[in-house]
PDB file of C-alpha atoms in Angstrom:
ATOM      1  CA  MET A   4    -136.707  43.157  55.265  1.00 82.00           C
ATOM      2  CA  ALA A   5    -135.404  42.890  51.750  1.00 94.00           C
ATOM      3  CA  THR A   6    -132.978  40.177  50.693  1.00 97.00           C
ATOM      4  CA  VAL A   7    -129.839  40.527  48.612  1.00 98.00           C
ATOM      5  CA  HIS A   8    -131.846  38.901  45.812  1.00 98.00           C
ATOM      6  CA  ASP A   9    -134.389  41.740  45.964  1.00 98.00           C
ATOM      7  CA  VAL A  10    -131.548  44.274  45.799  1.00 98.00           C
ATOM      8  CA  ALA A  11    -129.968  42.491  42.815  1.00 98.00           C
ATOM      9  CA  ALA A  12    -133.318  42.432  41.003  1.00 98.00           C
ATOM     10  CA  PHE A  13    -133.744  46.183  41.624  1.00 98.00           C
ATOM     11  CA  ILE A  14    -130.230  47.003  40.410  1.00 98.00           C
ATOM     12  CA  LEU A  15    -130.678  44.987  37.225  1.00 97.00           C
ATOM     13  CA  ALA A  16    -134.101  46.552  36.617  1.00 97.00           C
ATOM     14  CA  ARG A  17    -132.496  50.004  36.871  1.00 97.00           C
ATOM     15  CA  CYS A  18    -129.215  49.316  35.059  1.00 97.00           C
ATOM     16  CA  GLY A  19    -129.926  46.491  32.659  1.00 97.00           C
ATOM     17  CA  PRO A  20    -127.484  43.599  32.205  1.00 97.00           C
ATOM     18  CA  LEU A  21    -124.271  43.782  34.255  1.00 97.00           C
ATOM     19  CA  THR A  22    -121.271  41.594  34.828  1.00 97.00           C
ATOM     20  CA  ALA A  23    -121.629  39.366  37.860  1.00 96.00           C
ATOM     21  CA  MET A  24    -118.714  41.168  39.512  1.00 96.00           C
ATOM     22  CA  LYS A  25    -120.287  44.581  39.052  1.00 97.00           C
ATOM     23  CA  LEU A  26    -123.612  43.338  40.419  1.00 98.00           C
ATOM     24  CA  GLN A  27    -121.804  42.035  43.517  1.00 97.00           C
ATOM     25  CA  LYS A  28    -120.010  45.327  44.104  1.00 98.00           C
ATOM     26  CA  LEU A  29    -123.139  47.436  43.595  1.00 98.00           C
ATOM     27  CA  CYS A  30    -125.014  45.275  46.122  1.00 98.00           C
ATOM     28  CA  TYR A  31    -122.102  45.714  48.546  1.00 98.00           C
ATOM     29  CA  TYR A  32    -121.974  49.491  48.208  1.00 98.00           C
ATOM     30  CA  SER A  33    -125.769  49.736  48.405  1.00 98.00           C
ATOM     31  CA  HIS A  34    -125.717  47.821  51.675  1.00 98.00           C
ATOM     32  CA  ALA A  35    -122.839  49.862  53.099  1.00 98.00           C
ATOM     33  CA  TRP A  36    -124.331  53.261  52.326  1.00 97.00           C
ATOM     34  CA  HIS A  37    -127.820  52.189  53.385  1.00 97.00           C
ATOM     35  CA  LEU A  38    -126.374  51.324  56.807  1.00 97.00           C
ATOM     36  CA  VAL A  39    -125.099  54.899  57.091  1.00 96.00           C
ATOM     37  CA  TRP A  40    -128.133  56.706  55.679  1.00 95.00           C
ATOM     38  CA  GLU A  41    -130.933  54.616  57.195  1.00 95.00           C
ATOM     39  CA  GLU A  42    -129.059  53.133  60.196  1.00 95.00           C
ATOM     40  CA  ARG A  43    -130.314  49.663  59.311  1.00 97.00           C
ATOM     41  CA  PRO A  44    -129.121  46.847  57.073  1.00 98.00           C
ATOM     42  CA  LEU A  45    -130.348  46.671  53.503  1.00 98.00           C
ATOM     43  CA  PHE A  46    -130.206  42.867  53.613  1.00 98.00           C
ATOM     44  CA  GLN A  47    -129.220  40.202  56.149  1.00 97.00           C
ATOM     45  CA  GLU A  48    -127.027  38.008  53.962  1.00 98.00           C
ATOM     46  CA  ARG A  49    -123.363  37.963  54.941  1.00 98.00           C
ATOM     47  CA  ILE A  50    -120.762  39.813  52.889  1.00 98.00           C
ATOM     48  CA  GLU A  51    -117.444  37.969  52.611  1.00 98.00           C
ATOM     49  CA  ALA A  52    -113.958  39.325  51.860  1.00 98.00           C
ATOM     50  CA  TRP A  53    -113.009  37.335  48.772  1.00 96.00           C
ATOM     51  CA  ALA A  54    -109.788  37.877  46.828  1.00 95.00           C
ATOM     52  CA  ASN A  55    -111.559  39.996  44.175  1.00 92.00           C
ATOM     53  CA  GLY A  56    -113.416  42.091  46.708  1.00 95.00           C
ATOM     54  CA  PRO A  57    -116.635  41.825  48.701  1.00 98.00           C
ATOM     55  CA  VAL A  58    -118.987  38.997  47.686  1.00 97.00           C
ATOM     56  CA  VAL A  59    -122.378  37.833  48.922  1.00 98.00           C
ATOM     57  CA  ARG A  60    -122.231  34.046  48.607  1.00 97.00           C
ATOM     58  CA  GLU A  61    -125.994  33.754  48.059  1.00 97.00           C
ATOM     59  CA  LEU A  62    -125.642  35.851  44.908  1.00 96.00           C
ATOM     60  CA  TYR A  63    -122.519  34.031  43.797  1.00 96.00           C
ATOM     61  CA  ASN A  64    -124.230  30.658  44.135  1.00 95.00           C
ATOM     62  CA  GLU A  65    -126.816  31.805  41.586  1.00 91.00           C
ATOM     63  CA  HIS A  66    -124.514  33.514  39.047  1.00 90.00           C
ATOM     64  CA  ARG A  67    -121.254  31.576  39.411  1.00 86.00           C
ATOM     65  CA  ARG A  68    -121.388  30.179  35.883  1.00 86.00           C
ATOM     66  CA  ALA A  69    -122.341  33.494  34.278  1.00 87.00           C
ATOM     67  CA  PHE A  70    -120.062  36.369  33.337  1.00 91.00           C
ATOM     68  CA  ARG A  71    -123.010  38.657  32.556  1.00 94.00           C
ATOM     69  CA  VAL A  72    -126.317  38.744  34.401  1.00 94.00           C
ATOM     70  CA  GLU A  73    -129.467  39.833  32.551  1.00 91.00           C
ATOM     71  CA  ASP A  74    -132.150  39.586  35.242  1.00 88.00           C
ATOM     72  CA  TRP A  75    -132.664  38.211  38.740  1.00 93.00           C
ATOM     73  CA  PRO A  76    -135.870  36.153  39.051  1.00 91.00           C
ATOM     74  CA  MET A  77    -134.988  35.102  42.625  1.00 92.00           C
ATOM     75  CA  GLY A  78    -135.642  38.666  43.795  1.00 95.00           C
ATOM     76  CA  ASN A  79    -138.738  40.819  44.084  1.00 96.00           C
ATOM     77  CA  VAL A  80    -138.358  44.581  43.682  1.00 96.00           C
ATOM     78  CA  ALA A  81    -141.683  45.101  45.488  1.00 96.00           C
ATOM     79  CA  HIS A  82    -140.035  43.934  48.724  1.00 97.00           C
ATOM     80  CA  LEU A  83    -137.926  47.110  48.839  1.00 98.00           C
ATOM     81  CA  ASP A  84    -139.355  50.062  50.750  1.00 97.00           C
ATOM     82  CA  LEU A  85    -138.903  53.653  49.576  1.00 97.00           C
ATOM     83  CA  GLY A  86    -135.836  54.269  51.770  1.00 96.00           C
ATOM     84  CA  GLU A  87    -134.150  51.138  50.438  1.00 98.00           C
ATOM     85  CA  GLN A  88    -134.898  52.134  46.851  1.00 98.00           C
ATOM     86  CA  GLU A  89    -133.566  55.656  47.435  1.00 97.00           C
ATOM     87  CA  SER A  90    -130.335  54.304  48.914  1.00 97.00           C
ATOM     88  CA  ILE A  91    -129.773  51.965  45.976  1.00 98.00           C
ATOM     89  CA  ASP A  92    -130.591  54.713  43.464  1.00 98.00           C
ATOM     90  CA  ALA A  93    -128.062  57.054  45.125  1.00 97.00           C
ATOM     91  CA  VAL A  94    -125.395  54.350  45.003  1.00 97.00           C
ATOM     92  CA  LEU A  95    -126.161  53.640  41.351  1.00 98.00           C
ATOM     93  CA  GLU A  96    -125.798  57.342  40.609  1.00 97.00           C
ATOM     94  CA  ALA A  97    -122.425  57.485  42.391  1.00 96.00           C
ATOM     95  CA  TYR A  98    -120.963  54.085  41.446  1.00 97.00           C
ATOM     96  CA  GLY A  99    -122.949  52.894  38.428  1.00 96.00           C
ATOM     97  CA  GLY A 100    -120.566  54.376  35.865  1.00 96.00           C
ATOM     98  CA  ILE A 101    -117.512  52.709  37.398  1.00 97.00           C
ATOM     99  CA  SER A 102    -116.293  49.465  35.813  1.00 97.00           C
ATOM    100  CA  ALA A 103    -116.452  46.168  37.698  1.00 96.00           C
ATOM    101  CA  HIS A 104    -112.658  46.017  37.836  1.00 95.00           C
ATOM    102  CA  ASP A 105    -112.395  49.548  39.200  1.00 96.00           C
ATOM    103  CA  LEU A 106    -115.093  48.847  41.810  1.00 97.00           C
ATOM    104  CA  SER A 107    -113.117  45.800  42.897  1.00 95.00           C
ATOM    105  CA  GLU A 108    -109.929  47.875  43.098  1.00 96.00           C
ATOM    106  CA  LEU A 109    -111.780  50.561  45.062  1.00 96.00           C
ATOM    107  CA  SER A 110    -112.983  48.011  47.617  1.00 96.00           C
ATOM    108  CA  HIS A 111    -109.381  46.774  47.978  1.00 95.00           C
ATOM    109  CA  ARG A 112    -108.352  50.238  49.199  1.00 96.00           C
ATOM    110  CA  GLU A 113    -111.066  50.419  51.874  1.00 97.00           C
ATOM    111  CA  ALA A 114    -110.741  49.374  55.505  1.00 98.00           C
ATOM    112  CA  PRO A 115    -113.674  46.905  55.721  1.00 98.00           C
ATOM    113  CA  TRP A 116    -112.220  44.578  53.058  1.00 97.00           C
ATOM    114  CA  ILE A 117    -108.598  45.143  54.113  1.00 97.00           C
ATOM    115  CA  ASN A 118    -109.302  44.389  57.776  1.00 97.00           C
ATOM    116  CA  ALA A 119    -111.408  41.311  56.993  1.00 98.00           C
ATOM    117  CA  ARG A 120    -108.454  39.895  55.014  1.00 97.00           C
ATOM    118  CA  LYS A 121    -105.766  40.843  57.532  1.00 96.00           C
ATOM    119  CA  GLY A 122    -103.085  38.147  57.676  1.00 94.00           C
ATOM    120  CA  LEU A 123    -104.104  36.492  54.397  1.00 95.00           C
ATOM    121  CA  PRO A 124    -101.723  36.377  51.433  1.00 93.00           C
ATOM    122  CA  ASP A 125    -102.774  38.170  48.243  1.00 90.00           C
ATOM    123  CA  GLY A 126    -105.193  36.061  46.246  1.00 92.00           C
ATOM    124  CA  ALA A 127    -105.942  33.639  49.089  1.00 94.00           C
ATOM    125  CA  ARG A 128    -109.448  32.238  49.374  1.00 93.00           C
ATOM    126  CA  SER A 129    -111.408  33.595  52.293  1.00 94.00           C
ATOM    127  CA  ALA A 130    -114.909  33.488  53.693  1.00 95.00           C
ATOM    128  CA  ASN A 131    -114.075  36.067  56.356  1.00 97.00           C
ATOM    129  CA  PRO A 132    -117.063  38.322  56.989  1.00 98.00           C
ATOM    130  CA  ILE A 133    -117.176  42.041  56.364  1.00 98.00           C
ATOM    131  CA  THR A 134    -119.365  43.070  59.279  1.00 98.00           C
ATOM    132  CA  ASP A 135    -122.049  45.720  59.343  1.00 98.00           C
ATOM    133  CA  ALA A 136    -120.159  47.371  62.211  1.00 98.00           C
ATOM    134  CA  ALA A 137    -117.014  47.647  60.064  1.00 98.00           C
ATOM    135  CA  LEU A 138    -119.025  49.018  57.155  1.00 98.00           C
ATOM    136  CA  MET A 139    -120.837  51.546  59.318  1.00 96.00           C
ATOM    137  CA  GLU A 140    -117.626  52.752  60.959  1.00 95.00           C
ATOM    138  CA  TYR A 141    -115.805  53.207  57.654  1.00 96.00           C
ATOM    139  CA  PHE A 142    -118.541  54.557  55.407  1.00 96.00           C
ATOM    140  CA  ASP A 143    -119.972  56.853  58.075  1.00 94.00           C
ATOM    141  CA  SER A 144    -116.608  58.635  58.042  1.00 92.00           C
ATOM    142  CA  ARG A 145    -116.606  58.943  54.221  1.00 87.00           C
ATOM    143  CA  THR A 146    -118.231  61.627  52.124  1.00 66.00           C
ATOM    144  CA  THR A 147    -117.740  60.195  48.624  1.00 60.00           C
ATOM    145  CA  ALA A 148    -121.323  59.228  47.818  1.00 59.00           C
ATOM    146  CA  PRO A 149    -124.319  61.566  47.839  1.00 58.00           C
ATOM    147  CA  SER A 150    -127.043  60.965  50.367  1.00 55.00           C
ATOM    148  CA  PRO A 151    -130.439  60.010  49.000  1.00 58.00           C
ATOM    149  CA  HIS A 152    -131.929  62.381  51.555  1.00 53.00           C
ATOM    150  CA  GLY A 153    -130.237  65.539  50.325  1.00 49.00           C
ATOM    151  CA  GLN A 154    -127.612  65.643  53.070  1.00 44.00           C
ATOM    152  CA  GLY A 155    -124.214  66.797  51.867  1.00 41.00           C
ATOM    153  CA  GLU A 156    -121.466  64.946  50.156  1.00 38.00           C
TER     154      GLU A 156
END
């Protein structure tokens, strides 16, 4: 199975340099939609409901001092199978043109992040998980991103 580092490396190879926040959000949406389309996780690392949206701590630990990320040597694109690559490509097509701030705002309007932060004040630190079950339930009911397998929007 691929790691979040492999996914980050793939995204940066496709998109070029990105802000750290945008890389986080694209990894999050890639994982969420891959769960729906392939019925399996894209990576095993835990997604947490931070104040600025979903974050994978393993990525954050590597980019925390950088605003912009150029490449991701901790990942290996070759670890991604064709289905994983297709899912990420579809997410990049649907979300790649959206700014980091707008992706963060979008995640703040979605049930997985909202429910993981239930009871927390705005801006509070949190390591609460956003579970695969919550992602699958929410994104399976959505039709905002195109399927990489040609199934409708």
